[in-house]
PDB file of C-alpha atoms in Angstrom:
ATOM      1  CA  UNK A 719      -6.089  18.951  -6.582  1.00 47.00           C
ATOM      2  CA  UNK A 720      -7.120  21.748  -8.926  1.00 44.00           C
ATOM      3  CA  UNK A 721      -3.781  21.405 -10.736  1.00 44.00           C
ATOM      4  CA  UNK A 722      -4.491  17.714 -11.467  1.00 48.00           C
ATOM      5  CA  UNK A 723      -7.954  18.461 -12.806  1.00 45.00           C
ATOM      6  CA  UNK A 724      -6.599  21.181 -15.076  1.00 43.00           C
ATOM      7  CA  UNK A 725      -3.791  18.890 -16.242  1.00 50.00           C
ATOM      8  CA  UNK A 726      -6.222  16.083 -16.986  1.00 50.00           C
ATOM      9  CA  UNK A 727      -8.527  18.479 -18.799  1.00 48.00           C
ATOM     10  CA  UNK A 728      -5.682  19.604 -21.046  1.00 48.00           C
ATOM     11  CA  UNK A 729      -4.576  16.017 -21.598  1.00 50.00           C
ATOM     12  CA  UNK A 730      -8.044  15.003 -22.700  1.00 49.00           C
ATOM     13  CA  UNK A 731      -9.243  18.098 -24.522  1.00 50.00           C
ATOM     14  CA  UNK A 732      -6.505  20.659 -24.811  1.00 48.00           C
ATOM     15  CA  UNK A 733      -3.548  19.018 -26.487  1.00 49.00           C
ATOM     16  CA  UNK A 734      -5.202  18.303 -29.776  1.00 48.00           C
ATOM     17  CA  UNK A 735      -8.520  19.996 -30.428  1.00 47.00           C
ATOM     18  CA  UNK A 736      -8.622  18.449 -33.886  1.00 47.00           C
ATOM     19  CA  UNK A 737      -9.041  14.861 -32.754  1.00 56.00           C
ATOM     20  CA  UNK A 738     -10.881  13.518 -29.764  1.00 64.00           C
ATOM     21  CA  UNK A 739      -8.921  11.514 -27.264  1.00 73.00           C
ATOM     22  CA  UNK A 740     -10.318   8.112 -26.362  1.00 81.00           C
ATOM     23  CA  UNK A 741     -10.211   7.316 -22.689  1.00 84.00           C
ATOM     24  CA  UNK A 742     -11.433   4.775 -20.210  1.00 87.00           C
ATOM     25  CA  UNK A 743     -11.132   3.845 -16.588  1.00 87.00           C
ATOM     26  CA  UNK A 744     -10.545   0.770 -14.482  1.00 91.00           C
ATOM     27  CA  UNK A 745     -10.810  -0.148 -10.827  1.00 91.00           C
ATOM     28  CA  UNK A 746      -7.445  -1.595  -9.796  1.00 91.00           C
ATOM     29  CA  UNK A 747      -8.712  -2.449  -6.298  1.00 92.00           C
ATOM     30  CA  UNK A 748     -11.399  -4.639  -7.845  1.00 93.00           C
ATOM     31  CA  UNK A 749      -8.906  -6.229 -10.255  1.00 94.00           C
ATOM     32  CA  UNK A 750      -6.288  -6.918  -7.585  1.00 94.00           C
ATOM     33  CA  UNK A 751      -8.869  -8.450  -5.259  1.00 93.00           C
ATOM     34  CA  UNK A 752      -9.842 -10.877  -8.049  1.00 93.00           C
ATOM     35  CA  UNK A 753      -6.246 -12.105  -8.344  1.00 95.00           C
ATOM     36  CA  UNK A 754      -5.434 -15.162  -6.177  1.00 95.00           C
ATOM     37  CA  UNK A 755      -1.721 -14.256  -6.105  1.00 96.00           C
ATOM     38  CA  UNK A 756      -2.588 -10.822  -4.709  1.00 96.00           C
ATOM     39  CA  UNK A 757      -4.705 -12.351  -1.951  1.00 96.00           C
ATOM     40  CA  UNK A 758      -1.874 -14.763  -1.137  1.00 97.00           C
ATOM     41  CA  UNK A 759       0.654 -11.905  -1.030  1.00 97.00           C
ATOM     42  CA  UNK A 760      -1.647  -9.861   1.227  1.00 96.00           C
ATOM     43  CA  UNK A 761      -2.008 -12.811   3.604  1.00 97.00           C
ATOM     44  CA  UNK A 762       1.776 -13.233   3.756  1.00 97.00           C
ATOM     45  CA  UNK A 763       2.247  -9.517   4.384  1.00 96.00           C
ATOM     46  CA  UNK A 764      -0.386  -9.578   7.147  1.00 96.00           C
ATOM     47  CA  UNK A 765       1.256 -12.584   8.819  1.00 97.00           C
ATOM     48  CA  UNK A 766       4.669 -10.917   8.737  1.00 96.00           C
ATOM     49  CA  UNK A 767       3.212  -7.674  10.054  1.00 96.00           C
ATOM     50  CA  UNK A 768       1.507  -9.483  12.933  1.00 97.00           C
ATOM     51  CA  UNK A 769       4.724 -11.333  13.793  1.00 97.00           C
ATOM     52  CA  UNK A 770       6.713  -8.091  13.804  1.00 96.00           C
ATOM     53  CA  UNK A 771       4.027  -6.369  15.877  1.00 97.00           C
ATOM     54  CA  UNK A 772       4.207  -9.221  18.382  1.00 97.00           C
ATOM     55  CA  UNK A 773       8.000  -8.841  18.633  1.00 97.00           C
ATOM     56  CA  UNK A 774       7.621  -5.108  19.206  1.00 96.00           C
ATOM     57  CA  UNK A 775       4.973  -5.705  21.870  1.00 97.00           C
ATOM     58  CA  UNK A 776       7.263  -8.182  23.640  1.00 97.00           C
ATOM     59  CA  UNK A 777      10.147  -5.713  23.538  1.00 96.00           C
ATOM     60  CA  UNK A 778       7.833  -3.007  24.864  1.00 96.00           C
ATOM     61  CA  UNK A 779       6.603  -5.310  27.636  1.00 97.00           C
ATOM     62  CA  UNK A 780      10.203  -6.058  28.732  1.00 95.00           C
ATOM     63  CA  UNK A 781      10.980  -2.352  28.769  1.00 95.00           C
ATOM     64  CA  UNK A 782       7.865  -1.666  30.849  1.00 95.00           C
ATOM     65  CA  UNK A 783       8.802  -4.441  33.288  1.00 95.00           C
ATOM     66  CA  UNK A 784      12.291  -2.971  33.655  1.00 94.00           C
ATOM     67  CA  UNK A 785      10.771   0.451  34.305  1.00 94.00           C
ATOM     68  CA  UNK A 786       8.337  -0.924  36.906  1.00 95.00           C
ATOM     69  CA  UNK A 787      11.140  -2.768  38.677  1.00 94.00           C
ATOM     70  CA  UNK A 788      13.239   0.387  38.642  1.00 93.00           C
ATOM     71  CA  UNK A 789      10.378   2.447  40.094  1.00 93.00           C
ATOM     72  CA  UNK A 790       9.797  -0.124  42.846  1.00 93.00           C
ATOM     73  CA  UNK A 791      13.476  -0.375  43.812  1.00 92.00           C
ATOM     74  CA  UNK A 792      14.470   3.232  43.223  1.00 89.00           C
ATOM     75  CA  UNK A 793      14.458   4.238  46.899  1.00 90.00           C
ATOM     76  CA  UNK A 794      16.838   1.383  47.727  1.00 90.00           C
ATOM     77  CA  UNK A 795      19.353   2.071  44.949  1.00 89.00           C
ATOM     78  CA  UNK A 796      22.536   4.089  45.206  1.00 92.00           C
ATOM     79  CA  UNK A 797      23.089   6.962  42.797  1.00 93.00           C
ATOM     80  CA  UNK A 798      25.446   4.804  40.729  1.00 95.00           C
ATOM     81  CA  UNK A 799      22.878   2.018  40.522  1.00 93.00           C
ATOM     82  CA  UNK A 800      20.125   4.500  39.582  1.00 93.00           C
ATOM     83  CA  UNK A 801      22.327   5.876  36.817  1.00 95.00           C
ATOM     84  CA  UNK A 802      23.065   2.351  35.517  1.00 95.00           C
ATOM     85  CA  UNK A 803      19.375   1.402  35.516  1.00 94.00           C
ATOM     86  CA  UNK A 804      18.393   4.677  33.853  1.00 95.00           C
ATOM     87  CA  UNK A 805      20.981   4.091  31.132  1.00 96.00           C
ATOM     88  CA  UNK A 806      19.738   0.506  30.668  1.00 95.00           C
ATOM     89  CA  UNK A 807      16.163   1.800  30.328  1.00 95.00           C
ATOM     90  CA  UNK A 808      17.245   4.418  27.798  1.00 96.00           C
ATOM     91  CA  UNK A 809      19.123   1.739  25.864  1.00 96.00           C
ATOM     92  CA  UNK A 810      16.007  -0.489  25.786  1.00 96.00           C
ATOM     93  CA  UNK A 811      13.901   2.458  24.620  1.00 96.00           C
ATOM     94  CA  UNK A 812      16.405   3.250  21.855  1.00 96.00           C
ATOM     95  CA  UNK A 813      16.529  -0.417  20.760  1.00 96.00           C
ATOM     96  CA  UNK A 814      12.743  -0.519  20.608  1.00 96.00           C
ATOM     97  CA  UNK A 815      12.488   2.664  18.520  1.00 96.00           C
ATOM     98  CA  UNK A 816      15.276   1.532  16.185  1.00 96.00           C
ATOM     99  CA  UNK A 817      13.625  -1.842  15.679  1.00 96.00           C
ATOM    100  CA  UNK A 818      10.249  -0.201  14.970  1.00 96.00           C
ATOM    101  CA  UNK A 819      11.932   2.057  12.417  1.00 96.00           C
ATOM    102  CA  UNK A 820      13.852  -0.872  10.903  1.00 96.00           C
ATOM    103  CA  UNK A 821      10.667  -2.863  10.447  1.00 96.00           C
ATOM    104  CA  UNK A 822       7.920  -0.299   9.812  1.00 94.00           C
ATOM    105  CA  UNK A 823       9.821   2.855   8.872  1.00 93.00           C
ATOM    106  CA  UNK A 824      10.185   4.197   5.347  1.00 91.00           C
ATOM    107  CA  UNK A 825      12.260   1.681   3.429  1.00 91.00           C
ATOM    108  CA  UNK A 826      11.925  -0.771   6.321  1.00 94.00           C
ATOM    109  CA  UNK A 827      11.491  -4.524   6.192  1.00 95.00           C
ATOM    110  CA  UNK A 828       7.693  -4.277   5.915  1.00 96.00           C
ATOM    111  CA  UNK A 829       7.919  -1.809   3.020  1.00 95.00           C
ATOM    112  CA  UNK A 830      10.554  -3.911   1.223  1.00 95.00           C
ATOM    113  CA  UNK A 831       8.636  -7.173   1.661  1.00 95.00           C
ATOM    114  CA  UNK A 832       5.419  -5.574   0.481  1.00 94.00           C
ATOM    115  CA  UNK A 833       7.194  -4.172  -2.565  1.00 94.00           C
ATOM    116  CA  UNK A 834       8.806  -7.563  -3.266  1.00 95.00           C
ATOM    117  CA  UNK A 835       5.463  -9.369  -3.168  1.00 96.00           C
ATOM    118  CA  UNK A 836       3.120  -6.788  -4.707  1.00 95.00           C
ATOM    119  CA  UNK A 837       5.232  -5.182  -7.454  1.00 94.00           C
ATOM    120  CA  UNK A 838       5.255  -8.240  -9.777  1.00 95.00           C
ATOM    121  CA  UNK A 839       1.471  -8.454  -9.464  1.00 96.00           C
ATOM    122  CA  UNK A 840       1.064  -4.744 -10.209  1.00 92.00           C
ATOM    123  CA  UNK A 841       3.407  -5.097 -13.195  1.00 93.00           C
ATOM    124  CA  UNK A 842       1.180  -7.883 -14.502  1.00 94.00           C
ATOM    125  CA  UNK A 843      -1.866  -5.607 -14.190  1.00 93.00           C
ATOM    126  CA  UNK A 844      -0.055  -2.683 -15.874  1.00 90.00           C
ATOM    127  CA  UNK A 845       0.944  -4.959 -18.784  1.00 92.00           C
ATOM    128  CA  UNK A 846      -2.691  -6.022 -19.170  1.00 93.00           C
ATOM    129  CA  UNK A 847      -3.812  -2.374 -19.035  1.00 89.00           C
ATOM    130  CA  UNK A 848      -1.245  -1.511 -21.705  1.00 88.00           C
ATOM    131  CA  UNK A 849      -2.596  -4.263 -23.988  1.00 91.00           C
ATOM    132  CA  UNK A 850      -6.211  -3.196 -23.408  1.00 91.00           C
ATOM    133  CA  UNK A 851      -5.334   0.425 -24.183  1.00 88.00           C
ATOM    134  CA  UNK A 852      -3.585  -0.557 -27.403  1.00 89.00           C
ATOM    135  CA  UNK A 853      -6.351  -2.961 -28.483  1.00 90.00           C
ATOM    136  CA  UNK A 854      -9.028  -0.323 -27.853  1.00 88.00           C
ATOM    137  CA  UNK A 855      -7.000   2.668 -29.120  1.00 86.00           C
ATOM    138  CA  UNK A 856      -7.235   4.456 -25.787  1.00 84.00           C
ATOM    139  CA  UNK A 857      -5.053   7.497 -25.201  1.00 82.00           C
ATOM    140  CA  UNK A 858      -5.785   7.734 -21.470  1.00 83.00           C
ATOM    141  CA  UNK A 859      -6.743   5.216 -18.804  1.00 86.00           C
ATOM    142  CA  UNK A 860      -7.853   6.410 -15.382  1.00 86.00           C
ATOM    143  CA  UNK A 861      -7.922   4.390 -12.194  1.00 88.00           C
ATOM    144  CA  UNK A 862     -11.037   5.085 -10.174  1.00 86.00           C
ATOM    145  CA  UNK A 863      -9.421   3.355  -7.189  1.00 85.00           C
ATOM    146  CA  UNK A 864      -6.667   5.986  -7.104  1.00 75.00           C
ATOM    147  CA  UNK A 865      -6.629   9.440  -5.584  1.00 76.00           C
ATOM    148  CA  UNK A 866      -8.276  11.031  -8.615  1.00 70.00           C
ATOM    149  CA  UNK A 867     -11.893  11.542  -7.611  1.00 61.00           C
ATOM    150  CA  UNK A 868     -14.319  10.568 -10.325  1.00 63.00           C
ATOM    151  CA  UNK A 869     -17.696  12.123  -9.544  1.00 49.00           C
ATOM    152  CA  UNK A 870     -19.472  10.257 -12.321  1.00 59.00           C
ATOM    153  CA  UNK A 871     -18.369   7.363 -14.482  1.00 64.00           C
ATOM    154  CA  UNK A 872     -20.232   6.091 -17.498  1.00 72.00           C
ATOM    155  CA  UNK A 873     -20.065   2.286 -17.532  1.00 78.00           C
ATOM    156  CA  UNK A 874     -19.405   2.406 -21.297  1.00 79.00           C
ATOM    157  CA  UNK A 875     -15.881   3.575 -20.500  1.00 81.00           C
ATOM    158  CA  UNK A 876     -15.185   0.999 -17.793  1.00 85.00           C
ATOM    159  CA  UNK A 877     -12.435  -1.292 -19.038  1.00 87.00           C
ATOM    160  CA  UNK A 878     -12.029  -3.241 -15.803  1.00 88.00           C
ATOM    161  CA  UNK A 879     -13.549  -6.388 -17.366  1.00 89.00           C
ATOM    162  CA  UNK A 880     -11.203  -6.132 -20.351  1.00 88.00           C
ATOM    163  CA  UNK A 881      -8.193  -6.056 -18.035  1.00 90.00           C
ATOM    164  CA  UNK A 882      -9.582  -9.014 -16.074  1.00 90.00           C
ATOM    165  CA  UNK A 883     -10.010 -10.894 -19.389  1.00 89.00           C
ATOM    166  CA  UNK A 884      -6.426 -10.017 -20.327  1.00 89.00           C
ATOM    167  CA  UNK A 885      -5.287 -11.477 -16.990  1.00 90.00           C
ATOM    168  CA  UNK A 886      -7.381 -14.615 -17.542  1.00 88.00           C
ATOM    169  CA  UNK A 887      -9.692 -13.699 -14.658  1.00 86.00           C
ATOM    170  CA  UNK A 888     -12.730 -12.532 -16.624  1.00 80.00           C
ATOM    171  CA  UNK A 889     -16.231 -13.875 -16.128  1.00 77.00           C
ATOM    172  CA  UNK A 890     -16.992 -16.264 -19.042  1.00 73.00           C
ATOM    173  CA  UNK A 891     -20.720 -15.545 -18.591  1.00 73.00           C
ATOM    174  CA  UNK A 892     -20.211 -11.804 -19.104  1.00 68.00           C
ATOM    175  CA  UNK A 893     -21.748 -11.152 -22.529  1.00 59.00           C
ATOM    176  CA  UNK A 894     -21.740  -7.350 -22.364  1.00 55.00           C
ATOM    177  CA  UNK A 895     -18.566  -5.679 -23.514  1.00 52.00           C
ATOM    178  CA  UNK A 896     -18.295  -2.116 -24.751  1.00 45.00           C
TER     179      UNK A 896
END
């Protein structure tokens, strides 16, 4: 964390002591939540996630039922039958873990679908941020929704409304701009 603060300090103040760097900040969470296409994408992602969770729960339930049946019948089974049932249980467990990884693991279906739906929306926001930065001659734009902790922010440097205007989502009654 200290490294990031030092890096930001040098970006703002240290690279060119002769001319001040103009900077601003935005709140991407606020911007994204104002975008109807983002809300729609989030709803689709949530529905898919719930459907996949339900499938995993059903697979888990079947595995648990197999295990319960095995436990109940274990005393009546021959060694060969016990071995077969144990292998079947292990196979079910492996299938379940593989499916969970396929869906929710890194690079899994959930990750890919989320990227497919959200990336175009984020690109739209980044394009708007780029335009706002160029129009306002800003050298640096921070995101207060990100991991960078901003202890204090002066509203004069908040460009969130400008980005919303650029996206066509601004409040027409908002008369106060920097």
